[in-house]
Coordinates of C-alpha atoms in Angstrom, one line a residue:
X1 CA 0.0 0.0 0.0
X2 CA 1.3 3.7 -0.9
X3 CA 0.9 5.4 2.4
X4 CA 0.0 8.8 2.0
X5 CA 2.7 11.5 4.1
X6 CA 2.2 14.8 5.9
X7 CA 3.7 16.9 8.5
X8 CA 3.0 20.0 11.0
X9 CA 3.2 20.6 14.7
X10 CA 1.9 18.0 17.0
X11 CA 0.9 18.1 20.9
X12 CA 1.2 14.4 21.5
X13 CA -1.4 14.4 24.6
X14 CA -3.8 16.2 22.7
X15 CA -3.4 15.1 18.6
X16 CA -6.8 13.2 17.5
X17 CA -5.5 9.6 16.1
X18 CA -6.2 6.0 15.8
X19 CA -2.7 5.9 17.2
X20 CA 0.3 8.2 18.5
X21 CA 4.1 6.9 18.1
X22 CA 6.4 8.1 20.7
X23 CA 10.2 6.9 21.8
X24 CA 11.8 5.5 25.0
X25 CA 15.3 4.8 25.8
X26 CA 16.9 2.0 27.6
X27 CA 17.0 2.9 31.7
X28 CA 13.7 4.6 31.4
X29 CA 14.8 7.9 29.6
X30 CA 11.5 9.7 28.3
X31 CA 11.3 11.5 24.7
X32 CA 9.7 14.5 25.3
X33 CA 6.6 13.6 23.6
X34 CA 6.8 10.5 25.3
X35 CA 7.4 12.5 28.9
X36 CA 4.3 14.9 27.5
X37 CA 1.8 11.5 27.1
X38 CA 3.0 10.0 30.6
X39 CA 2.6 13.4 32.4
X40 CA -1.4 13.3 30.6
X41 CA -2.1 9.6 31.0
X42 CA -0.7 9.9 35.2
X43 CA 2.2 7.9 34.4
X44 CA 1.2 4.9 32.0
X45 CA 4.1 4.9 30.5
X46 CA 6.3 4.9 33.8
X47 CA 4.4 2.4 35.1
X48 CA 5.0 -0.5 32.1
X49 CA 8.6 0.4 32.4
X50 CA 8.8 0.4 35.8
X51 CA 6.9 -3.2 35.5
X52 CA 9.0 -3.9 32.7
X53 CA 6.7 -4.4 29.9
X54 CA 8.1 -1.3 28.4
X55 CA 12.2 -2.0 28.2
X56 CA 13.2 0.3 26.0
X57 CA 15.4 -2.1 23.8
X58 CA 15.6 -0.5 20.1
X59 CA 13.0 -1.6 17.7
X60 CA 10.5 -2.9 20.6
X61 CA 7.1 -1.8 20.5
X62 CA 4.1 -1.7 22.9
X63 CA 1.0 -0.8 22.9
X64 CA -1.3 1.2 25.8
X65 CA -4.9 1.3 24.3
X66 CA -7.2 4.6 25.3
X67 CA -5.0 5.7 28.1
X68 CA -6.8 8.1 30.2
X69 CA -6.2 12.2 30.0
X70 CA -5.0 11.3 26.3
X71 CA -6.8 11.7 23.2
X72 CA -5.6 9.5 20.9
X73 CA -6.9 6.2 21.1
X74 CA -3.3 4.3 21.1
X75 CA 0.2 4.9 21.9
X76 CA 2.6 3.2 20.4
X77 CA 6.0 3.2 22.3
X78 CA 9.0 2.1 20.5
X79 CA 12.1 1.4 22.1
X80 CA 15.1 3.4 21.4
X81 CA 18.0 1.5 23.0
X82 CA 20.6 3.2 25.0
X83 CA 20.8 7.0 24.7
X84 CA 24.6 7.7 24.1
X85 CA 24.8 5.4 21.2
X86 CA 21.6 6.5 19.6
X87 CA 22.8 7.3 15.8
X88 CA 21.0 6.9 12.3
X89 CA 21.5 3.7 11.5
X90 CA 19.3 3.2 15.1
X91 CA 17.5 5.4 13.9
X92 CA 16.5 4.1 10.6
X93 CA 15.6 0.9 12.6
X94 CA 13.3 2.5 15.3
X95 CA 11.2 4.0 12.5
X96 CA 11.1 0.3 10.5
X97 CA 10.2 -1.3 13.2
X98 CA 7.2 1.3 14.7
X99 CA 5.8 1.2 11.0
X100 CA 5.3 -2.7 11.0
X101 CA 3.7 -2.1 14.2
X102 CA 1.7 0.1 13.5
X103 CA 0.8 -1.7 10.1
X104 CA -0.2 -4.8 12.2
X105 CA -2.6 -2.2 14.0
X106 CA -6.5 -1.9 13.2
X107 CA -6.1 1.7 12.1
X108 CA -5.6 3.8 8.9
X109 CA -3.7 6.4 10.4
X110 CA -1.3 7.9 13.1
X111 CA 0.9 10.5 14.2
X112 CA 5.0 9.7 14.5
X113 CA 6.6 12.0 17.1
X114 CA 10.0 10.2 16.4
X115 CA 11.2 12.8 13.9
X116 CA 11.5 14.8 16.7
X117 CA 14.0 12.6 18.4
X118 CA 17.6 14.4 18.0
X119 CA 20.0 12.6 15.7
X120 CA 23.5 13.2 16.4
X121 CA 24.9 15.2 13.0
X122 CA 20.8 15.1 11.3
X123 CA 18.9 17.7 10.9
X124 CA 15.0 17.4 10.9
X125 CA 14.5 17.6 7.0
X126 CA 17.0 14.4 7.4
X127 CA 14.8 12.4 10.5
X128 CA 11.9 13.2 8.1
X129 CA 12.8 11.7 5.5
X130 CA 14.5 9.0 6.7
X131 CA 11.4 8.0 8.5
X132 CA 8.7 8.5 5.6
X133 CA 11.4 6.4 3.3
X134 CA 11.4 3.4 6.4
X135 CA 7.4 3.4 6.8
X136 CA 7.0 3.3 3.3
X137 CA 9.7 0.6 2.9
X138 CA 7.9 -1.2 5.5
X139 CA 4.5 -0.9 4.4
X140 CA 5.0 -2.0 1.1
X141 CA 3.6 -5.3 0.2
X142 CA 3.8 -7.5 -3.6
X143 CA 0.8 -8.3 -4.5
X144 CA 1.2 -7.9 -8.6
X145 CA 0.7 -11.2 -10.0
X146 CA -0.4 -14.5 -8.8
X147 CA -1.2 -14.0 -5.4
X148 CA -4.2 -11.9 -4.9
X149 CA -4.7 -10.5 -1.5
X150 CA -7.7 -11.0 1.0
X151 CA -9.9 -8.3 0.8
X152 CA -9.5 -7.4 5.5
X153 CA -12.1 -6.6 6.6
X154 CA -10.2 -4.2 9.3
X155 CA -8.5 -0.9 8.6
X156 CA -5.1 -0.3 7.2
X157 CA -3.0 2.1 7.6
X158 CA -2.7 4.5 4.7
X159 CA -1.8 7.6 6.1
X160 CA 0.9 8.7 8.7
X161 CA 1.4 12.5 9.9
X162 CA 5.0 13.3 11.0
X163 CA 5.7 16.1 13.8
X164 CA 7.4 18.6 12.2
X165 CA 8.1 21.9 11.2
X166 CA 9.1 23.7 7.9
X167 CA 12.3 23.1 7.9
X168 CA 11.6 19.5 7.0
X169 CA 9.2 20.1 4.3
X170 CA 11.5 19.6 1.8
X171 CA 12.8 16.2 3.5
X172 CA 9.3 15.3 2.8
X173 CA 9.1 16.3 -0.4
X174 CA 12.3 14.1 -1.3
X175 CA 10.9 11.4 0.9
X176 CA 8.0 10.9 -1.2
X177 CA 9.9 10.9 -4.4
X178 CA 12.4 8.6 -3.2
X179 CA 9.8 6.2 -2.1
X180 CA 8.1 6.2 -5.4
X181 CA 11.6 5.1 -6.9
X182 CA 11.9 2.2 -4.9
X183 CA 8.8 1.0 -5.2
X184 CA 9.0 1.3 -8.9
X185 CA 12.6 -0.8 -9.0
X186 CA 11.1 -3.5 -6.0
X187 CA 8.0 -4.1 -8.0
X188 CA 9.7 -4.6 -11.3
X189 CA 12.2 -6.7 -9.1
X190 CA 9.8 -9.0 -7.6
X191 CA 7.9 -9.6 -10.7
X192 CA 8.4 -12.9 -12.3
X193 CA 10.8 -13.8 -15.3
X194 CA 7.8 -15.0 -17.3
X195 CA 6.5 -11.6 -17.3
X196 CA 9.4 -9.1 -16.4
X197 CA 11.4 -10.2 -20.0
X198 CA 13.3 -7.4 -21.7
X199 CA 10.0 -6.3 -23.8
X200 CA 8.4 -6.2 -20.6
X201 CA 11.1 -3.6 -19.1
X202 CA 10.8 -1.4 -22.2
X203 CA 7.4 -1.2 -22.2
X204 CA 7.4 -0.1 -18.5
X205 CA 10.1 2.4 -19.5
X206 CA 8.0 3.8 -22.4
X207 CA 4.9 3.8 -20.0
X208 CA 6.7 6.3 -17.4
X209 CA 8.1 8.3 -20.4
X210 CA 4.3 9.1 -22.2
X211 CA 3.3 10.0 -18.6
X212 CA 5.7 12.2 -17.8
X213 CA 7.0 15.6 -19.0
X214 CA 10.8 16.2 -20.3
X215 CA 10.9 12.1 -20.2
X216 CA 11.8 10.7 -23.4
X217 CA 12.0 6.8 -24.5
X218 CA 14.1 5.3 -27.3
X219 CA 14.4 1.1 -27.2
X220 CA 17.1 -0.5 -29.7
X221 CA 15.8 -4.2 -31.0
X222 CA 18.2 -7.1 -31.6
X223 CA 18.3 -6.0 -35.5
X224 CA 18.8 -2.7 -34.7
X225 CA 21.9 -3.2 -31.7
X226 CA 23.3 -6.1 -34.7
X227 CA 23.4 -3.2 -37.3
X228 CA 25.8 -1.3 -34.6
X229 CA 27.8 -3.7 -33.5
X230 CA 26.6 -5.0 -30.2
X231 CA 28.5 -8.3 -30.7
X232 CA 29.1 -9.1 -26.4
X233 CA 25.3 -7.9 -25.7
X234 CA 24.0 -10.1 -28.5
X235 CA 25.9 -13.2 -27.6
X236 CA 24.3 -13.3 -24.4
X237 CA 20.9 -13.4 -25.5
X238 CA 21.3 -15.4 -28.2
X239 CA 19.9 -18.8 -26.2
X240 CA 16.8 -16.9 -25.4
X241 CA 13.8 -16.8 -27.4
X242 CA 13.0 -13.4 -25.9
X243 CA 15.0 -11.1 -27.6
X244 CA 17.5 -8.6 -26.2
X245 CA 16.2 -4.9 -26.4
X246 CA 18.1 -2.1 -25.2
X247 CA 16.4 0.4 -23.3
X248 CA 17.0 4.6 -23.1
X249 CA 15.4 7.1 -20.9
X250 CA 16.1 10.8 -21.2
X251 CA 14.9 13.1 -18.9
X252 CA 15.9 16.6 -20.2
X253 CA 15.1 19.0 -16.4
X254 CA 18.8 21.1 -17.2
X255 CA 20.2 23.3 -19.2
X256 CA 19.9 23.0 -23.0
X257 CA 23.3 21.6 -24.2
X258 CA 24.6 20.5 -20.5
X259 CA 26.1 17.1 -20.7
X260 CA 23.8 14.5 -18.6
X261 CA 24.9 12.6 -15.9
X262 CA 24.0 9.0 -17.0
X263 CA 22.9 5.6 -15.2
X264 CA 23.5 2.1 -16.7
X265 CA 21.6 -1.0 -15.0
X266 CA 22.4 -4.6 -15.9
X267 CA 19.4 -6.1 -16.8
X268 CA 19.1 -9.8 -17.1
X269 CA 16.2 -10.5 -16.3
X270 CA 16.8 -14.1 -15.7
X271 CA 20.2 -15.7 -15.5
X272 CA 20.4 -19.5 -15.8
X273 CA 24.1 -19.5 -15.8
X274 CA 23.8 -20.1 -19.8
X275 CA 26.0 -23.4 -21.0
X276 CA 27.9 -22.9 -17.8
X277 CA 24.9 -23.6 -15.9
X278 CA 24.3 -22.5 -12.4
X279 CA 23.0 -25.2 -9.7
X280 CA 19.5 -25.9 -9.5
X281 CA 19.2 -25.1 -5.8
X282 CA 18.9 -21.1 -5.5
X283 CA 18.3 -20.4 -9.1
X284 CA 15.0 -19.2 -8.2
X285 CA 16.8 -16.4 -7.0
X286 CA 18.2 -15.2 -10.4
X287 CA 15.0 -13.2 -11.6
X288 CA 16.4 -10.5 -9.2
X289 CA 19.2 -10.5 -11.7
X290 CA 17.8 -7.1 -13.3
X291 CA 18.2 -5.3 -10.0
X292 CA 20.8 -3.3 -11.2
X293 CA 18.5 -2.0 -14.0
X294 CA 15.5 -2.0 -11.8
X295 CA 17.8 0.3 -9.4
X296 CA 18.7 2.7 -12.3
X297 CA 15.3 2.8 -13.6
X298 CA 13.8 3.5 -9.9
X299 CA 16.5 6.7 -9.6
X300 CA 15.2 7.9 -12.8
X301 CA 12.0 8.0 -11.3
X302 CA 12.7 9.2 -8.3
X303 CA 14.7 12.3 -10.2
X304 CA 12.0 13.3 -12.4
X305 CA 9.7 13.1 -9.2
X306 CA 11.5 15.7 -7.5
X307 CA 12.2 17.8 -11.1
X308 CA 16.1 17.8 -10.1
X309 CA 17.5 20.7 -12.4
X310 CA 19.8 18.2 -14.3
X311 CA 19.6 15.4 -17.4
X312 CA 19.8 12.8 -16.9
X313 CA 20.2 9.5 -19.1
X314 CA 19.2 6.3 -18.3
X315 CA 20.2 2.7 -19.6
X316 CA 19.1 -0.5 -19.0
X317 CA 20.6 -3.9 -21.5
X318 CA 17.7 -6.1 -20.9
X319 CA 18.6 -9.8 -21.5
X320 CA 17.8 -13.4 -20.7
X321 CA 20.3 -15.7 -20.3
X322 CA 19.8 -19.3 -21.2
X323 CA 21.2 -22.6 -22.3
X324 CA 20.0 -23.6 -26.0
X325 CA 21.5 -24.9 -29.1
X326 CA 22.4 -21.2 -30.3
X327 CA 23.4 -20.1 -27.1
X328 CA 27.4 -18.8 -26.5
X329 CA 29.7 -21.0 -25.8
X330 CA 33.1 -21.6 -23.5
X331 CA 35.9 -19.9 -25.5
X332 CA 34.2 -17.9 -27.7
X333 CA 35.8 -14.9 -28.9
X334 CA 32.9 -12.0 -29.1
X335 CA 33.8 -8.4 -31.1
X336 CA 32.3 -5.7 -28.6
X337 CA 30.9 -2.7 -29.8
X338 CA 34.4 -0.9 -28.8
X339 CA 36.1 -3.2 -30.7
X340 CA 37.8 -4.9 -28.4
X341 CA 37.8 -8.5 -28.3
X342 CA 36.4 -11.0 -25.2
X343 CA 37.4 -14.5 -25.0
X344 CA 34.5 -16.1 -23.2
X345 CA 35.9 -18.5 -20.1
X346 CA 32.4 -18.8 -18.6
X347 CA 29.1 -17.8 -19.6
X348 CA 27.9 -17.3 -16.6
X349 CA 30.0 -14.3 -16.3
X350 CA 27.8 -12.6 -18.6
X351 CA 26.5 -9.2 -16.7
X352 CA 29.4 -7.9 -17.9
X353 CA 29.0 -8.4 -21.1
X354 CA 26.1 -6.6 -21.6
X355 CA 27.6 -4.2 -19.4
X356 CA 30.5 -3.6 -21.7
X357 CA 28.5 -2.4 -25.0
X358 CA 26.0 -0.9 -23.3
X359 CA 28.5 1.6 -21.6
X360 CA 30.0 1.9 -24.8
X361 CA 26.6 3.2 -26.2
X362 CA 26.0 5.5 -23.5
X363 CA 29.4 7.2 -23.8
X364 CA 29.7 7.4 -27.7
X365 CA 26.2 8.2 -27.7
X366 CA 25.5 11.1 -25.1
X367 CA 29.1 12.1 -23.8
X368 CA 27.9 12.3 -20.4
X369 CA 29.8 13.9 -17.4
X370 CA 29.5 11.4 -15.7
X371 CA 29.0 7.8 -16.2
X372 CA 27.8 4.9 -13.7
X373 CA 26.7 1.9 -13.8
X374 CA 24.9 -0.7 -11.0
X375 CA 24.7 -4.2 -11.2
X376 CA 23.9 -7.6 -9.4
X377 CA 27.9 -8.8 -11.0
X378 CA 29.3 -11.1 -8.6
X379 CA 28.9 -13.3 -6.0
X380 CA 32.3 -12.6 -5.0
X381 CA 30.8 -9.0 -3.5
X382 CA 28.5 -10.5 -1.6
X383 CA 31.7 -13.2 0.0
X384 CA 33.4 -9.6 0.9
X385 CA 31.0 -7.6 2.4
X386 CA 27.9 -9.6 2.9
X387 CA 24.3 -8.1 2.5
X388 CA 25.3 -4.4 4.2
X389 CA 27.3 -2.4 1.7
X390 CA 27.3 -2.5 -2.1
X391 CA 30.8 -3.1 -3.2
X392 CA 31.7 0.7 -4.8
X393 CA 34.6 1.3 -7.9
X394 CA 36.4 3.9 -9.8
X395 CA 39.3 5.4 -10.6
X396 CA 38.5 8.8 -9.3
X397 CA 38.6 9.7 -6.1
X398 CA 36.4 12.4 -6.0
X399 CA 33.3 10.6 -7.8
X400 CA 33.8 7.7 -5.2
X401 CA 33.8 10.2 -2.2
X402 CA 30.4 11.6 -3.3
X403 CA 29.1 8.4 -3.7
X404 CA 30.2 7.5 -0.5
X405 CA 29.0 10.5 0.7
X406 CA 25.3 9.4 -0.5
X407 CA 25.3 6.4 0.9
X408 CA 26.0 7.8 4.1
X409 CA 23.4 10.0 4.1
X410 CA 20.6 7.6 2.7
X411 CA 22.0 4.5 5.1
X412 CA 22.0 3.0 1.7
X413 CA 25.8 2.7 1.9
X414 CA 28.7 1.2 -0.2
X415 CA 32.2 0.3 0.5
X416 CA 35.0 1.3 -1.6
X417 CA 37.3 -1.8 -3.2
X418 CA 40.6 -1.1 -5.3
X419 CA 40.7 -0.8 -9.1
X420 CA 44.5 -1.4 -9.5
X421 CA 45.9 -2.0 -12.4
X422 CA 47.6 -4.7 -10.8
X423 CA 44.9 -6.7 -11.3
X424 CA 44.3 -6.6 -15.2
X425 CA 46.5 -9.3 -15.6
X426 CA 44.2 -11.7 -14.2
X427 CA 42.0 -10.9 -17.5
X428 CA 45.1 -11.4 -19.6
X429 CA 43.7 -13.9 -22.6
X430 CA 46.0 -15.6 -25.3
X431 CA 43.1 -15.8 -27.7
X432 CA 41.8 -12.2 -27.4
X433 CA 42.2 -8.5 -26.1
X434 CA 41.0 -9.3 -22.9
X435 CA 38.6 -12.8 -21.1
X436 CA 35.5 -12.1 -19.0
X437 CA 37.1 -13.4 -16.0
X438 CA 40.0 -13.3 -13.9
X439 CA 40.2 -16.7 -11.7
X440 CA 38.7 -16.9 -8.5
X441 CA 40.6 -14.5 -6.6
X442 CA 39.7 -11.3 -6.3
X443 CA 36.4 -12.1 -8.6
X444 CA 34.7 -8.6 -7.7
X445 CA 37.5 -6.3 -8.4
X446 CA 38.9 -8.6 -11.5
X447 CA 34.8 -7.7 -13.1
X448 CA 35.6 -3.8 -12.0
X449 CA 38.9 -4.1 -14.0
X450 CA 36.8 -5.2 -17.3
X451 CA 34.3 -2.5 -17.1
X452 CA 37.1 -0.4 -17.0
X453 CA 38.9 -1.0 -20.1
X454 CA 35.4 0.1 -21.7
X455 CA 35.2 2.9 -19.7
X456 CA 38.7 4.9 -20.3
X457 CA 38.5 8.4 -20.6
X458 CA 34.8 8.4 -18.5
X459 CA 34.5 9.7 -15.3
X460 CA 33.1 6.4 -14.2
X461 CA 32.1 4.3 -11.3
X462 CA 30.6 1.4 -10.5
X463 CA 28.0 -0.6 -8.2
X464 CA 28.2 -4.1 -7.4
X465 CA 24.7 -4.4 -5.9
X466 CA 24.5 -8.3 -5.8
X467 CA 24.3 -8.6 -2.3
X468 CA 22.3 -5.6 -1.6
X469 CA 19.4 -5.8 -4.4
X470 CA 17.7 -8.1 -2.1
X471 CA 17.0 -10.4 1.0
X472 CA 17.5 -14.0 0.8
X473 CA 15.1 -16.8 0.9
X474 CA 12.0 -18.2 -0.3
X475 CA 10.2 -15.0 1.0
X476 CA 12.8 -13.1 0.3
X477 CA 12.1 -9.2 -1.9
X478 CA 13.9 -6.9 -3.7
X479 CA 15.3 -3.8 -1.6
X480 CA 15.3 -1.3 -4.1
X481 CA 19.1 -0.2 -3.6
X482 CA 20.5 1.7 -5.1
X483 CA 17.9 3.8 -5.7
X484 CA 18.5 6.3 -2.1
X485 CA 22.2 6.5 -3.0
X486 CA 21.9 7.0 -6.9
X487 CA 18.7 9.9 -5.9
X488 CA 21.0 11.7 -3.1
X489 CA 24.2 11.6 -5.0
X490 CA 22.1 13.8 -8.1
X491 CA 20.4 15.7 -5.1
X492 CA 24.2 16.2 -4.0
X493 CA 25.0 17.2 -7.3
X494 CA 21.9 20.2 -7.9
X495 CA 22.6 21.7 -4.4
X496 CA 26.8 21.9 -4.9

């Protein structure tokens, strides 16, 4: 469900609501909203945590039903954890966990006093929208295809009020932006790969671009990307019967004539492993393959949401990969559109190879200031930094700093790995310019180093999202990283 956000002053003790959210620390330390609903309700509060049915450990949550001498008809205290360690990541947390409470609730809406809550180094635009982004993360449920839900016959919660003044209006504004991005890039995510195919993703992409001012859509078929020279690209999708197509999104909010900043998402959209086919157990999994483009795409909505004074181009390789008689082979040799040559050591290794000509493309094509690309590439990232960070690459400093930067900001955060030179060698081939991998050492850096040699002379980075594009298991959705970073980082780039 999309919940609907506002914001304005709020007496706690006297706000009419199905349900008030206030904070309390470990050892009994009040908010002041929460001190302001004890003090009206004769010590309700105190008493529970005095009782200890209200402990204060971060991400709890009680409930006090129609407490006297207050007027809302719930209060929903969340715990905070211990006081002197309180930061944003808590923070983040606190406001994940009161929204799934609340959603579990009988009511439509409720007032959040937890944006009030100091944040060491925030400001309240910052708590604002960092807790309309977590309650709409939270609230957000799949329900596209397959699975119709129960019609409930109880309330649900589709609108939360945040105490607030104007200072974080524009917080909200982002927030609501933002959200719209992710849940754009989870849904596409989630979908299945017998509907979410490459003609699917154009088709959403030309969708958003008829309904949307300064949003143009262009969409290269197989004939057409053969005709240039997409040799890598092609080779992947040959073993497919749904054809490759690659998709282009211009939004023009700048300056006629300013170079774009521009986005490239890896987009298979199901990833068998090809002829060097992946186990059976897990492959379920590989329909998230297309986060990377889902990510890209969900920052391009979330941009043109907020009208950011900047173009921006947007490019998604949309390919299945699968074993078939036609399909590329084990030491292949492949002509990219660059013109360099790839010997092919495993097919598997094949997000790269769209990667390759489609960052060609984008750089012949639009000359953008910058270039970066996301991508679900290795399982190798995931080994070295687990489901946290998304592994972060480039060759210049200041580009990785801002993105850095972002992801500190958002909580959607990356960590940076080296793009030495000393490691080329690992793609040294005999048979061609350069092979798609490098041996298992070093397997997310060694994928960094390819891009590279298609990227020289860009100012270029590059997101390995594989282990952050989404949570594991049967049950397990897509995140919608990197949308936060990728929308702060060009929020970064208006305002400086």
């Amino acid at each position: 469900m999309t919940l609907q956000f506002s914001l304005g002053p709020v007496a706690p003790e006297t706000v009419e609501t199905p349900c008030v959210v206030v904070g309390v620390y470990e050892n009994g330390v009040f908010t002041s909203a929460a001190a302001r609903v004890d003090t009206a309700a004769n010590g309700a509060i105190k008493r529970q945590v005095e009782s200890g049915d209200i402990s204060g450990k971060a991400g709890s949550a009680t409930v006090l039903f129609g407490p006297e001498g207050v007027t809302a008809k719930r209060v929903l205290v969340v715990g905070l954890g211990g006081q002197k360690s309180f930061d944003g990541a808590r923070y983040q947390k606190v406001c994940i966990e009161a929204a799934r409470a609340l959603g579990r609730l009988p009511i439509d809406g409720a007032v959040c006093c937890l944006t009030e809550v100091e944040v060491p180094g925030r400001d309240a635009a910052w708590r604002v929208r960092t807790a309309a982004l977590a309650a709409d993360y939270a609230a957000y449920r799949y329900t596209a295809t397959f699975k119709p839900r129960e019609k409930s016959t109880q309330p649900e919660l589709s609108a939360l009020a945040f105490a607030g003044g104007d200072d974080a209006k524009a917080g909200l504004e982002q927030a609501a932006a933002i959200a719209e991005g992710v849940r754009f890039a989870r849904e596409l995510a989630n979908l299945p790969p017998n509907i979410c195919n490459p003609a699917y993703i154009a088709d959403q992409a030309k969708a958003f671009a008829d309904a949307n001012d300064k949003v143009s859509c262009n969409v290269l078929d197989h004939v057409e990307m053969e005709k240039l020279g997409f040799g890598s690209l092609l080779a992947v999708g040959r073993g497919s019967v749904n054809k490759p197509k690659l998709v282009v999104l211009e939004y023009k909010g700048g300056n006629e004539g300013d170079k774009p900043y521009a986005f490239v998402g890896k987009g298979i959209t199901f990833d068998t492993g090809g002829i060097s086919l992946k186990p059976g157990p897990g492959m379920e999994e590989m329909k998230f393959d297309m986060g990377g483009a889902a990510g890209v795409l969900g920052a391009f909505v979330a941009t043109v949401k907020m009208g950011l004074a900047l173009n921006l181009v947007c490019v998604v390789p949309a390919v299945e990969n699968m074993p078939d008689g036609d399909s590329y082979r084990p030491s292949d040799v492949l002509t990219s559109l660059s013109g360099l040559t790839i010997e092919v050591l495993n097919t598997d290794a094949e997000g790269r190879l769209i990667l390759c000509d489609a960052l060609t493309y984008t750089a012949q094509t639009f000359q953008p200031q910058v270039l970066i690309d996301a991508a679900t590439l290795t399982g190798a990232c995931v080994i070295a930094l687990g489901k946290h960070a998304s592994g972060l690459m480039s060759k210049h400093d200041d580009l990785a700093a801002e993105l850095l930067a972002a992801g500190e900001t958002t909580l959607d955060r990356a960590w940076r790995l080296p793009l030495w030179d000393d490691y080329q060698a690992q793609l040294d081939s005999g048979f061609a310019d350069v092979a798609n991998i490098g041996g298992k050492n070093a397997g997310a850096i060694t994928a960094g180093c390819f891009l590279a040699r298609f990227t020289e002379g860009q100012r270029w980075a590059h997101l390995d999202i594989a282990g952050t594009a989404w949570d594991e298991g049967r049950k397990g959705l897509a995140t919608g990283r990197p949308v936060p970073l990728l929308a702060q980082w060009l929020i970064d780039r208006v305002a400086g």
